[in-house]
Each structure stands twice: as C-alpha cells, then as structure tokens.
Coordinates of C-alpha atoms and ligand atoms in Angstrom, one line a residue:
X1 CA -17.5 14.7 7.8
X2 CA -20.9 13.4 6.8
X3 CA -22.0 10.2 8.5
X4 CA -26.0 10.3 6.9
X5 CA -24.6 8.5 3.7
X6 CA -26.4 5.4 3.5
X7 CA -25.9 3.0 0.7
X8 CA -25.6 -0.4 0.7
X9 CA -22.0 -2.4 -0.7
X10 CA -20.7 -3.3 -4.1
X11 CA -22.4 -5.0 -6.2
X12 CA -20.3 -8.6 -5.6
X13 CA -19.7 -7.7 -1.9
X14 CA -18.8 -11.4 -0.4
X15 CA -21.3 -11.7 2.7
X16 CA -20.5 -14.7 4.3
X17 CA -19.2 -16.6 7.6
X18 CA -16.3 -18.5 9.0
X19 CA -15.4 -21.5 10.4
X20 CA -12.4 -23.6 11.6
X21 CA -11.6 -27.2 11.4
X22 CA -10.5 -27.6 14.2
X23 CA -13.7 -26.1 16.1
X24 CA -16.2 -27.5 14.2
X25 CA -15.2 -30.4 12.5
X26 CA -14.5 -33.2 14.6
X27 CA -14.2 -36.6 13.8
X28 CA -10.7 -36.0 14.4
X29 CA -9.2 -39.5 13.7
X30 CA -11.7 -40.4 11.5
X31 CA -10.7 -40.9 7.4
X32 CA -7.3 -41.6 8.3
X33 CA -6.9 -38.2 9.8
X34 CA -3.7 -37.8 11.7
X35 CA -3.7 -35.8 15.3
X36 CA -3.2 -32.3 14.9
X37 CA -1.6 -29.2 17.8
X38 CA -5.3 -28.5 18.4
X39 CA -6.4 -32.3 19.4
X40 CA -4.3 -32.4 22.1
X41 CA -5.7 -28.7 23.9
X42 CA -8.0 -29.7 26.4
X43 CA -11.0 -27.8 28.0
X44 CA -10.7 -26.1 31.4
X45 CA -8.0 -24.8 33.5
X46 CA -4.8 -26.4 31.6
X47 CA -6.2 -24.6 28.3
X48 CA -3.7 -22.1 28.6
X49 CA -0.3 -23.4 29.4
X50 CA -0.7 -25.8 27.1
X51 CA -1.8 -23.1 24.4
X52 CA 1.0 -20.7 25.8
X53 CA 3.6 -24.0 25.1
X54 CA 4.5 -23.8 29.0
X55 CA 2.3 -26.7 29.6
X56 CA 3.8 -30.4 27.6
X57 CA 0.9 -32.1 26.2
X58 CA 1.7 -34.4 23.0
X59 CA -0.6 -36.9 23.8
X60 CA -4.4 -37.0 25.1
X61 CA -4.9 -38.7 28.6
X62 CA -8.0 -39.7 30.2
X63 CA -8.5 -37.0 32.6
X64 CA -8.8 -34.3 30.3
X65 CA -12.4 -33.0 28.0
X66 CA -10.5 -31.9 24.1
X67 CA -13.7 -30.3 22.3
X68 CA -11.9 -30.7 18.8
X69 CA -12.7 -34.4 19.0
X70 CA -16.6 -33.7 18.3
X71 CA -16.5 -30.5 17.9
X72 CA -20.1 -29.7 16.4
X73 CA -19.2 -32.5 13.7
X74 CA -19.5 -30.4 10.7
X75 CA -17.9 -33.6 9.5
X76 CA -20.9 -35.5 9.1
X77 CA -23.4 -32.6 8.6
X78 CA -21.6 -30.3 6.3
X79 CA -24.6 -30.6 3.5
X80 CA -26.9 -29.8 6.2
X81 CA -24.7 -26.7 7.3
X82 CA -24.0 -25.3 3.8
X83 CA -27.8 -25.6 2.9
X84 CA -28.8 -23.4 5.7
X85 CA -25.8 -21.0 5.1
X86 CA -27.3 -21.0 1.3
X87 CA -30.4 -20.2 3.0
X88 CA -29.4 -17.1 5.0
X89 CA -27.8 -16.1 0.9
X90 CA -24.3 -16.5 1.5
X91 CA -21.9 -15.7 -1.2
X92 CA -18.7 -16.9 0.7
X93 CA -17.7 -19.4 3.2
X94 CA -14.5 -19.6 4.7
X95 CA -13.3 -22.6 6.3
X96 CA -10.3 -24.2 6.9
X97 CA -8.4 -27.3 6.0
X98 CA -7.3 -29.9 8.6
X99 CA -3.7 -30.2 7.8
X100 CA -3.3 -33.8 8.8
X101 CA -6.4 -34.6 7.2
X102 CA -4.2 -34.0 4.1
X103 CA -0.9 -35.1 5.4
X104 CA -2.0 -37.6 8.7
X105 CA 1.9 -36.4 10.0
X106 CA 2.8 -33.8 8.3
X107 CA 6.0 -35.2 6.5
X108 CA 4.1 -38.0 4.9
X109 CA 5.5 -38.6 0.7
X110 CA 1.5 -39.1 0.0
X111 CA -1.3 -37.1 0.4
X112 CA -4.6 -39.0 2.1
X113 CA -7.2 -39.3 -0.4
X114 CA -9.2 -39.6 2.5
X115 CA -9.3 -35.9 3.3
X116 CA -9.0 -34.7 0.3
X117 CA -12.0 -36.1 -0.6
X118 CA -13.9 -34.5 2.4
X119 CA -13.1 -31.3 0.9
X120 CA -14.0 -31.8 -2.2
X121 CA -17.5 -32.4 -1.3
X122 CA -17.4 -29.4 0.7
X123 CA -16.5 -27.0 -1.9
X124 CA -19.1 -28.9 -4.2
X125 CA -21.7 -28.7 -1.8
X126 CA -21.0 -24.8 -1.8
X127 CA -20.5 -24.0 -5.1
X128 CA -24.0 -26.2 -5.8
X129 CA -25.2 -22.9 -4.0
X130 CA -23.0 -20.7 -5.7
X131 CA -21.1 -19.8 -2.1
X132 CA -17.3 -18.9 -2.9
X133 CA -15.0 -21.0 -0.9
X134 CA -12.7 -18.8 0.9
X135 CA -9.8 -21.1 2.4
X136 CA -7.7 -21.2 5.2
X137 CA -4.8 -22.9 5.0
X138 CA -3.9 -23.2 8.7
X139 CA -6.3 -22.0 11.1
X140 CA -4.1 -23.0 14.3
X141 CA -3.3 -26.6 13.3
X142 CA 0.1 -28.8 12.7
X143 CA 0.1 -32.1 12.5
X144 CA 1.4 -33.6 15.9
X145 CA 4.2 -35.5 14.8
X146 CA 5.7 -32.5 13.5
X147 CA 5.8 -31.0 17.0
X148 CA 7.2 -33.9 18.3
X149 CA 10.1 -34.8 15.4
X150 CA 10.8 -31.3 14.7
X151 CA 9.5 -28.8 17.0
X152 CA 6.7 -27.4 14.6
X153 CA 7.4 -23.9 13.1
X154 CA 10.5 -23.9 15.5
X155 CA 12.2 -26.1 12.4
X156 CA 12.7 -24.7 8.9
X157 CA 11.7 -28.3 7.5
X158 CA 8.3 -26.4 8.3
X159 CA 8.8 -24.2 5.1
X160 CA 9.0 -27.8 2.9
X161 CA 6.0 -29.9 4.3
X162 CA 4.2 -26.7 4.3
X163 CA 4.9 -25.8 0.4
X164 CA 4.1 -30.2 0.1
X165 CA 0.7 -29.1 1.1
X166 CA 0.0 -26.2 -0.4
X167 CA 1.3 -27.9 -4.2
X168 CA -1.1 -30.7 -3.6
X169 CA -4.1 -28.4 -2.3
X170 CA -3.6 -25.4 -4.9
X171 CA -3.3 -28.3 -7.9
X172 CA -6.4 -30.2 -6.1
X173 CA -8.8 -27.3 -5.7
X174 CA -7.5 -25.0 -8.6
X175 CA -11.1 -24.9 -10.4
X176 CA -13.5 -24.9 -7.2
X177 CA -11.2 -22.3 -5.1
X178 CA -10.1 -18.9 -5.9
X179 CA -9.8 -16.7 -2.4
X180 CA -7.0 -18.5 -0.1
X181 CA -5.4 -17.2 3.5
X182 CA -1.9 -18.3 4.3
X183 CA -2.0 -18.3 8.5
X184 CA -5.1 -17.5 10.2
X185 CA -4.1 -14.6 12.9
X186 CA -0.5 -14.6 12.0
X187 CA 0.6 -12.9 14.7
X188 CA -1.2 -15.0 16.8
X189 CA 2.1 -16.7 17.3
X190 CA 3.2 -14.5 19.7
X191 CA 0.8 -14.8 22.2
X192 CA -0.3 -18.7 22.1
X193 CA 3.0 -20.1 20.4
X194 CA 0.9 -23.8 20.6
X195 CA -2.0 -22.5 19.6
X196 CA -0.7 -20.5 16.8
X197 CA 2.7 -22.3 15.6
X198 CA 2.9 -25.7 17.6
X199 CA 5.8 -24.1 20.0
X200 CA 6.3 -26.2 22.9
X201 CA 9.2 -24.5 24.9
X202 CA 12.2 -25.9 26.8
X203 CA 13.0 -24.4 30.4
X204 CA 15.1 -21.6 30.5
X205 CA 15.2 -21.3 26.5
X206 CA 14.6 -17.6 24.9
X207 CA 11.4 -18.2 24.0
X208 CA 11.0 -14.7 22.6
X209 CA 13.7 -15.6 19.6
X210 CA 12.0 -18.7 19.1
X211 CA 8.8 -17.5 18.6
X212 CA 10.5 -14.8 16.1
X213 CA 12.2 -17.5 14.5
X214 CA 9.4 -19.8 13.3
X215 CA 7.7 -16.8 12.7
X216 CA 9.8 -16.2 10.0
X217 CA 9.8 -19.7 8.8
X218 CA 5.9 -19.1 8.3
X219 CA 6.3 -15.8 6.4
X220 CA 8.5 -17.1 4.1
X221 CA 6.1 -20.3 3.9
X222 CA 3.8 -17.9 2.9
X223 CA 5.5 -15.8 0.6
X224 CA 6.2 -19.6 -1.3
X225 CA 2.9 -20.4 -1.1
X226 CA 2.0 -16.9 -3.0
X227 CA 5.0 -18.2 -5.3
X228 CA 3.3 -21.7 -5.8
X229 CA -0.2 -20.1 -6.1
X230 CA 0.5 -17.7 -8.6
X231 CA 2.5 -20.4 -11.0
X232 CA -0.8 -23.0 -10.7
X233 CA -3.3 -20.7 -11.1
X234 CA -2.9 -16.5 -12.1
X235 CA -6.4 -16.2 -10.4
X236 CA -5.6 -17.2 -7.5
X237 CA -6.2 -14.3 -4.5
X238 CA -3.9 -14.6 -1.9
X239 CA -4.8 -13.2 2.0
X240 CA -2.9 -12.8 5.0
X241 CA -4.8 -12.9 8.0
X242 CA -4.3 -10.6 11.1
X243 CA -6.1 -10.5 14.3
X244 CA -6.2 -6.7 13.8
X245 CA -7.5 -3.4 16.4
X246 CA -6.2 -0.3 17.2
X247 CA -4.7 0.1 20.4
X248 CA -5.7 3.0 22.1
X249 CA -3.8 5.2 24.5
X250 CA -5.2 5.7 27.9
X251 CA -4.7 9.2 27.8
X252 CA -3.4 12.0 25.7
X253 CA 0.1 11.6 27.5
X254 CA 2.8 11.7 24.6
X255 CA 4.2 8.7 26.9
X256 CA 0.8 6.6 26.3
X257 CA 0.7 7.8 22.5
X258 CA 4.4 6.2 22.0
X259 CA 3.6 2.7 23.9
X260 CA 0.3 2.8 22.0
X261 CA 2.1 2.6 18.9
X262 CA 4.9 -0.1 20.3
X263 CA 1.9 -2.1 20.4
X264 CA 0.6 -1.6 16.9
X265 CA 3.6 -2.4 15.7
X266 CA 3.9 -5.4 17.0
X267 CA 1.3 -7.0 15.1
X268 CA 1.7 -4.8 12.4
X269 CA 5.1 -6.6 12.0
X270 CA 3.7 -9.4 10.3
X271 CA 1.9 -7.8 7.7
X272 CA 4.8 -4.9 6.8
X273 CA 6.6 -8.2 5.7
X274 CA 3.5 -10.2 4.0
X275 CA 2.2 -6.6 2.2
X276 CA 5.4 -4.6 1.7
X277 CA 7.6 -7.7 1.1
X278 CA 10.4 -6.8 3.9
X279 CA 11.3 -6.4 7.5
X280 CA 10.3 -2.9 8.6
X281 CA 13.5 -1.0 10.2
X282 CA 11.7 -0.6 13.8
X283 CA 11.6 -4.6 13.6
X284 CA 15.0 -5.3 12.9
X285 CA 15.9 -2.2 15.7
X286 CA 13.7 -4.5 18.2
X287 CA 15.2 -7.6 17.2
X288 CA 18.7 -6.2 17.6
X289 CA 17.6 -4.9 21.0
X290 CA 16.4 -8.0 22.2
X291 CA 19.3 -10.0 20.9
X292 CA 18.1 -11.9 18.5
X293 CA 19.8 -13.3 15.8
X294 CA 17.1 -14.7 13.6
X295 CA 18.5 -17.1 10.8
X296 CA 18.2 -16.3 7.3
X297 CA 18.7 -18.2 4.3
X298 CA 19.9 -17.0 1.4
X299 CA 17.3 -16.1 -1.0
X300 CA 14.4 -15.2 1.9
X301 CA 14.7 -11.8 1.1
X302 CA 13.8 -12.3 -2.3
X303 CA 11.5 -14.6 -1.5
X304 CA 9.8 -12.0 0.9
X305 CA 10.2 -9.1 -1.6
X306 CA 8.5 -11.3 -4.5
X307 CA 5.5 -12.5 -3.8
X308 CA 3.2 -9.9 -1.7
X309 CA 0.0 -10.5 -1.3
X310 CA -3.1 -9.6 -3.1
X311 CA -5.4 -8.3 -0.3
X312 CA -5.4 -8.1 3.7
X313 CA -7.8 -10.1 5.8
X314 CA -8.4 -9.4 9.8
X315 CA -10.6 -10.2 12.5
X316 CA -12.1 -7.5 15.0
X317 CA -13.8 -8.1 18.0
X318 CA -12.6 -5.5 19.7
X319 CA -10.2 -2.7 20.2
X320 CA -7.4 -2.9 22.2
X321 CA -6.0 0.2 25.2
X322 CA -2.5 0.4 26.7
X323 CA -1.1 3.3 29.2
X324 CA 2.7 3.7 30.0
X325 CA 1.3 4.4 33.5
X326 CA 1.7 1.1 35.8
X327 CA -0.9 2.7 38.4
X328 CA -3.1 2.5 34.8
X329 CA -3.6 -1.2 35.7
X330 CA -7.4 -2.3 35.1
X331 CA -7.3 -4.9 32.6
X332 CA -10.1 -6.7 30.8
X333 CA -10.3 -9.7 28.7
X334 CA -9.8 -9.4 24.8
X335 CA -9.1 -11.9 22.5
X336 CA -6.1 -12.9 24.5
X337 CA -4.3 -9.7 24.0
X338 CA -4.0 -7.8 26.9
X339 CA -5.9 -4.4 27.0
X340 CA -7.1 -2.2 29.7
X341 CA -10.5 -1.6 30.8
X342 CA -11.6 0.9 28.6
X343 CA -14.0 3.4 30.4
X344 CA -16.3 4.5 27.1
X345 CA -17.0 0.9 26.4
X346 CA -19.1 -2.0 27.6
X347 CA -18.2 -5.5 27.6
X348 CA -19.2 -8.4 26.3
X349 CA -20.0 -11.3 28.7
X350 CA -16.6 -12.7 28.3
X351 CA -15.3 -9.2 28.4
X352 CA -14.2 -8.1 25.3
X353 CA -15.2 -4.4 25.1
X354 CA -17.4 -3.5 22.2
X355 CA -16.8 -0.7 20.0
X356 CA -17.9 -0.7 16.6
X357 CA -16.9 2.6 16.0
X358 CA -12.7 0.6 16.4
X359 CA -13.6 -1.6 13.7
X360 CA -13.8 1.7 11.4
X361 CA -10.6 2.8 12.6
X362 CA -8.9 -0.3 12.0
X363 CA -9.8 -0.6 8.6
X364 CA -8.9 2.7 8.1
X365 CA -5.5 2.4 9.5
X366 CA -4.7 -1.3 7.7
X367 CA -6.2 0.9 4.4
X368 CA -3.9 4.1 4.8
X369 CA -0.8 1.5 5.5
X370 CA -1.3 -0.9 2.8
X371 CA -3.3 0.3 0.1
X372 CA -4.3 -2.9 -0.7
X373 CA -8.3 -4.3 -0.7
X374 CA -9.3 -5.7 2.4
X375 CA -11.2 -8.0 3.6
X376 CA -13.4 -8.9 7.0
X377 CA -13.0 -12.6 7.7
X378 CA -14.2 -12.2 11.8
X379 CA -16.1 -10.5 13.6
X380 CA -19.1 -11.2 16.4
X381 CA -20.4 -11.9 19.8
X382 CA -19.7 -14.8 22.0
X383 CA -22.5 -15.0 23.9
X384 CA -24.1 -17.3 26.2
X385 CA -27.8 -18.4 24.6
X386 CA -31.2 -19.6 25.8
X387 CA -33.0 -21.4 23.6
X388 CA -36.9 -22.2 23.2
X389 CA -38.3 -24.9 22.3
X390 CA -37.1 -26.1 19.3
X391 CA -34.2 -24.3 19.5
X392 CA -35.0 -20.8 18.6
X393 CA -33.1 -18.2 20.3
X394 CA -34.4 -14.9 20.7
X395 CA -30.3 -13.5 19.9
X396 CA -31.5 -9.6 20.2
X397 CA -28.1 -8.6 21.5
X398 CA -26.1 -10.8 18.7
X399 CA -28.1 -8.2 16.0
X400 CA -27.3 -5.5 17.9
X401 CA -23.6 -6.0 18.2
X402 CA -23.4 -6.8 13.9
X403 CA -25.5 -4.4 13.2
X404 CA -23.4 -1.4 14.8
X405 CA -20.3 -3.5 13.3
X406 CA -21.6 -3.8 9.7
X407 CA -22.7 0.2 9.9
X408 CA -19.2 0.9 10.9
X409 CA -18.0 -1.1 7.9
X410 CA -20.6 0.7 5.4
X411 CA -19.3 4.4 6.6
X412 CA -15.8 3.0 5.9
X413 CA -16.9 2.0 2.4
X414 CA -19.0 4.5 1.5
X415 CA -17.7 7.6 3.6
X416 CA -14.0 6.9 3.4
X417 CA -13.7 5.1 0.7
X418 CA -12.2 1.9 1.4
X419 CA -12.2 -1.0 -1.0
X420 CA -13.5 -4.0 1.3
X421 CA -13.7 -7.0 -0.7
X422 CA -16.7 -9.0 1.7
X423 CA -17.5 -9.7 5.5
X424 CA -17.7 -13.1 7.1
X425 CA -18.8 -13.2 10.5
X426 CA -17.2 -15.4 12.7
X427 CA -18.7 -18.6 14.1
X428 CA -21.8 -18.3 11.8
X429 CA -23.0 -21.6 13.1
X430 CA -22.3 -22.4 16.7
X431 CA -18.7 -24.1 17.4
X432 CA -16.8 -24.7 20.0
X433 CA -14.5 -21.0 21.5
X434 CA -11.1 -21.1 20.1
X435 CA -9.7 -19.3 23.6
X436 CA -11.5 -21.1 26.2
X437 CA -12.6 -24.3 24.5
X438 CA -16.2 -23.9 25.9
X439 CA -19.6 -24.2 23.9
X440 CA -21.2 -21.8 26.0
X441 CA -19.8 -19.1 24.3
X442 CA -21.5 -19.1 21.4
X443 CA -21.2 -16.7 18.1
X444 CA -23.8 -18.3 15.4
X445 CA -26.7 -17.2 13.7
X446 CA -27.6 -21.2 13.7
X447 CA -27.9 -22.9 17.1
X448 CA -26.2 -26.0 18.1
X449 CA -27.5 -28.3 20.7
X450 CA -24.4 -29.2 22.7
X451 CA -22.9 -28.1 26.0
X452 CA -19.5 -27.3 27.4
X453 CA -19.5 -31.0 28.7
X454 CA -20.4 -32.5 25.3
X455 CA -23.7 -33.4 25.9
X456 CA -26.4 -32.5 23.4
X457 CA -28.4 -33.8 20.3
X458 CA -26.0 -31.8 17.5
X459 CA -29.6 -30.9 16.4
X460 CA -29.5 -27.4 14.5
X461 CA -32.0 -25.0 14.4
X462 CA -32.3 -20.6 13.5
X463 CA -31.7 -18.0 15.4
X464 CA -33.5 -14.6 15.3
X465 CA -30.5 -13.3 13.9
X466 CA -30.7 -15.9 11.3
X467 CA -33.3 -14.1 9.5
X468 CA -32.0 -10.8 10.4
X469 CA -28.7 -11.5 8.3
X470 CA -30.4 -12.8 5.8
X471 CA -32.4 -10.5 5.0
X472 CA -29.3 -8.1 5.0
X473 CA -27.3 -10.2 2.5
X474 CA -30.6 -9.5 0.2
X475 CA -30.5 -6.2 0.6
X476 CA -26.8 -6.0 0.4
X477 CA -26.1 -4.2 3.2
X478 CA -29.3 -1.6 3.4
X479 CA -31.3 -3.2 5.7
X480 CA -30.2 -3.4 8.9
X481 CA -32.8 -3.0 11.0
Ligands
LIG501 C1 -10.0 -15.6 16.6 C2 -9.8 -17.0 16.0 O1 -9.0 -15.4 17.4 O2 -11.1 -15.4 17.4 C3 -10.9 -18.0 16.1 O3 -9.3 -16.9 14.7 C4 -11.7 -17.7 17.4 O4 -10.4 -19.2 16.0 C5 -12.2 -16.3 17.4 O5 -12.7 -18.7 17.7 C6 -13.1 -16.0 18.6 O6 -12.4 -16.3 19.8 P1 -13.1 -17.2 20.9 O7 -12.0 -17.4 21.9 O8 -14.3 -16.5 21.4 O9 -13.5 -18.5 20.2

C-alpha cells in the first residue's frame, strides 16, 4: 500500500468544530429556559451515579457545583465566539440546541420564542461568515419534567414531544440549516442511561430492557424526524451520530477475536438500524437471550425501514481493547467505555490511549459497512493548559495529537478512498468535560479563563494551535506542519 500520497481534501471539505449546549452555553434558566437532564449533573464524585441513573437527582441542592449553569456562557458571547471561529476559516459549526430552551418542559403546546430566538442569531451570526450550521438535535439533554412525569426515553410519549420539536425547529431553521444529527452518541445510552436518555432507574428493575427500550423509542424518533425532515425540506442532510472505535483484541486468540467483535456490535447496533433501516439478526439473538421483550408498535418497522439516513457521523478519541482472558485485566480510561490498557499506545493525561492510526480503521470499518458518506463531528485532546500572560497557551501537544489524527483521515481519503464529508474537532473553544464535568480538561484551540471551581474572567484569548488550524483550513488539509 502506498502511504507517501499527500493531497489535501475536496474542494468543499467542511473544516470546522463542535460544541454542546449544555457545556458551553449556560445561562440555563435564563430566556424562559426550562431545566434540562444535564442541569441537574453535578461536578465531583456524584457525577457518575447520577449519569449512570443509580444516583436520584431531579432537583439541584446547595451542596453540589453543576458546570452547565455557566458553562463558558457562549450564551452571551456567541458573536464573539463565531468571529474568532470565522477567524481560524471555519466552514461548519456544529452546535446543539437546548431542548427546553425550545420546549421549557418538554410537553409544552407552544414553542418559547425566547429560545428560538437565540438560535436564530446564532445561525445568522455564522452564516454572516459563511460557516454551515451543522445541528444537533440532542446532545445529552431532556427537559427535566419529562424525566420526572414520564420517565424520559423510558416512555413512548418521547417519540411525540420529540417529533413537536423537530416540526417546529426543521420549519424554523429550514433556510439557514441544512446538515442535522438526530442523537449525539446514540449509543451512548447504554453506558450513561442519564446522561444519554434521562433514565433514572428503580431498584431491582431490568435496567438492561429499559435502556433497550427507550433506545428504541429514540430510533424510531429519529427515523420520524428523517420522515419530517425530508417532507419540509428535500435538502435537508440527515446524520446519526455514534461514538465510534474499533475494539481491538488483546491478542490473536480466536477467543479474543470473537469478544472483540461482541463489542463492535454493540454499538454498531444502533447504526445497523439508523443506516440499513432494521434490527440486525445478532441483535434480536441478544435480545432474545437476555429476555427482553421490547415493545413494538405497529408500523416501527416501516418507520425504521423508510427513512435511513443520509450520512454517518462519529466521534474518535480513541480506540477501544478487550481480551476474553480475565487475568487480561489492566484497564484504562476511555471515553467511558471500558478498554484495556493497550501496550503500543500512550495515554492522554486523562487516559484515553492515542492512536491515530484507529481513527483510520474506524472510518474504514463504518465505510466498508455502510457505504454511506461520513462525517467527523469529534475528535481531540483534553488536556490540562498553562497559559501566559494574556492567555496564550503554548498547546504543542494539542497539534501534535490533530495533526497525526487529521493525516490518518487524509490517507483514509486519499489512499482508501473514503468519501468524508468534513471534520469538526471537538471542543474548539474551551467548555466544560462532558464525562467529569471539570474545566481543567480542556480541548480548544481558544482558551477560556475559568477553573473547575468556576472562578475566572470568561476572557478568551488564542492558542498556538489556533493558528496552526487555521492555517490548515487554508490550505485545506496540506499543511500540517
Ligand atoms: C463525547 C461527547 O463523548 O466526548 C462530548 O459527545 C464530550 O459531549 C466529548 O465532551 C469529550 O469527552 P470529555 O469527557 O472529555 O468531555
């Protein structure tokens, strides 16, 4: 194979970053916003079982730090933000809509203007620049009073308020908006049912068949969406979202080879239904096998089998390594998904193992299986930074870590031929870490002057690797050095 092909990416390649609501935001009452799943996860050692759902939390208390509440208040400095992303050259921007800034409880017969608003003068503040709005729907938000009438994604109401939102947002935003994302990391579910789906379990429930149940309620609420995107507007492009790597087996061991698949699959699952419009055989096998009866109305499968989407979108941070060895036991951080220590790798502070060379793989694996464009909506480096005076951060290792990550992309593209429709890094400006709620660890190219306690000025200034990206978006993709 010849890896000295260097060329840059198509003409049109979307360069670009992402963000969240929910973790950059803030102001998370203000213009008649409602509380939302992610207003009520607090910083620190409770992060997790409230995340995980094993931890009751409907309400904030006074004892507790919740970094949504501030965030890094893109709320109030959005123009600010998008001129310095315009700056760097970016062609896209993916962000994500607050739910309850839309619908304050979810259920409400009337959308708030309020929010709606906001968002308007966020896509025209981007398009000013000519950056592409590329739009989340739910990045891990629900509006809290859906948790607590219904049970979240637990309910099939979900599917209605759901489609209410995506009618008034695809109607709204039909001229300014053309790339849209049903779920961020749809599978995500499985792994932080709070997080990802608003699950807040009972003791001694099967929490495995409810977690599989409202994750069907949110493919079929996709699959509607695709329905209700493609009646508004033709153009519309429709994503799903995966948090997507390889797993690797330990060894060579047919044993390690099988479980390393078992994994794959399970995050594979989602997509299967989302891209090839059914339930894949070895998912209705492990349903079966783990007694679960999921509920079905009539007309899902149709539902599932009509409206596919357009392109797949993932995140990669890292890849992922499982043995069917229990003495093989050396686990590291990653993501939240479990993964042992991998031996050819090195680790980011946090521990999540780097390997550029993965992010090839996957694309080439989610390519082979779907045959459908894809597209890079996260990827990056938490890292811990030390700013100068005036804020500069010397982010050497930041570079580094996209560089090897963007060259892995460009062999995929230009060597193996993948269609890859753009790359957004994640975090391009600092926000606050989705997994440990901290604002230590930090991905951006723009620095944010705030700590993990919530002290700080909010003043935003370049990194290094500021100019380093921008001078790769004007050289699309040649110029990496
Ligand atoms: C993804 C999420 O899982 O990873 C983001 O979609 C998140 O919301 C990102 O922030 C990085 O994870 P973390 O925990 O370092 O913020």
């Amino acid at each position: 194979m010849n890896n000295k092909i260097v060329k840059g990416f198509s003409e049109g390649f979307l360069w670009g970053g992402a963000t969240a609501a929910n973790q950059c935001e803030g102001a998370y009452l203000e213009g008649h916003k409602g509380l939302s799943t992610v207003d009520v996860i607090p910083a620190g050692k409770d992060r997790f079982p409230v995340m995980k759902g094993e931890m009751k939390m409907l309400e904030c208390d006074s004892e507790h730090y919740y970094p949504s509440h501030e965030a890094v208040d893109f709320y109030h400095h959005y123009k600010e933000d998008i001129a310095m992303f315009a700056e760097m050259g970016f062609k896209t921007f993916r962000l994500s809509l607050s739910w309850a800034r839309i619908f304050p409880n979810g259920d409400d017969e009337v959308s708030n203007e309020e929010g709606l608003k906001f968002y308007d003068n966020v896509f025209d503040e981007c398009l000013k620049y000519g950056i592409e709005p590329l739009v989340t729907i739910t990045h891990f938000d629900v509006p809290m009073n859906l948790v607590k009438t219904i049970g979240s994604w637990r309910s099939r109401k979900m599917v209605d308020y759901y489609e209410r939102l995506c009618e008034v947002i695809f109607n709204r935003y039909k001229n300014k908006v053309k790339y849209w994302l049903t779920f961020n990391e749809i599978n995500m579910l499985l792994h932080l049912p709070f997080m990802g789906a608003g699950l807040v379990f009972e003791e001694g429930e099967n929490q495995e068949a409810v977690k599989y149940q409202a994750a069907h309620h949110q493919l079929v609420a996709s699959a509607k969406a695709t329905e209700i995107a493609r009646r508004i507007n033709p153009e519309f492009k429709i994503g799903c979202m995966l948090a997507a790597a390889n797993t690797y087996p330990f060894t060579c061991a047919p044993e390690d080879v099988w479980k390393a698949m078992g994994r794959d699959r399970e995050n594979y699952f989602f997509i299967d239904v989302q891209s090839r419009g059914e339930y894949p055989n070895y998912a209705k096998k492990m349903l079966e096998r783990m007694n679960i009866n999921l509920v079905m109305e009539e007309g899902d499968a149709e539902i599932l089998k009509n409206n596919t989407v357009d392109f797949i979108s993932f995140s990669y941070y890292s890849s992922r390594l499982t043995s069917a060895d229990p003495k093989v036991n050396a686990e590291t951080a990653g993501n939240v998904f479990k993964t042992l220590r991998n031996p050819h790798l090195k680790a980011s502070e946090w521990g999540w193992q780097i390997d550029p060379l993965g992010l090839r793989i996957t694309i080439n694996s989610l390519y082979d299986r779907y045959e459908k464009p894809l597209f890079i909506v996260e990827n990056g480096l938490g890292a811990s930074d030390t700013p100068e005076e005036k804020g500069y951060v010397e982010d050497n290792y930041r570079i580094e870590y996209l560089r090897e990550h963007i060259k892995a992309m460009r062999d995929a593209v230009n060597i193996d031929g993948v269609e890859i429709l753009g790359y957004t890094t994640w975090g391009c400006i600092d926000l606050v870490s989705a997994s440990t709620g901290e604002m230590k660890k930090r991905y951006g190219f723009i620095y944010v002057d705030k700590d993990n306690e919530g002290r700080g000025t909010l003043a935003r200034s370049r990194k290094k690797s500021f100019y380093w990206y921008k001078k790769v978006i004007e050289t699309n993709g040649e110029d990496l050095e």
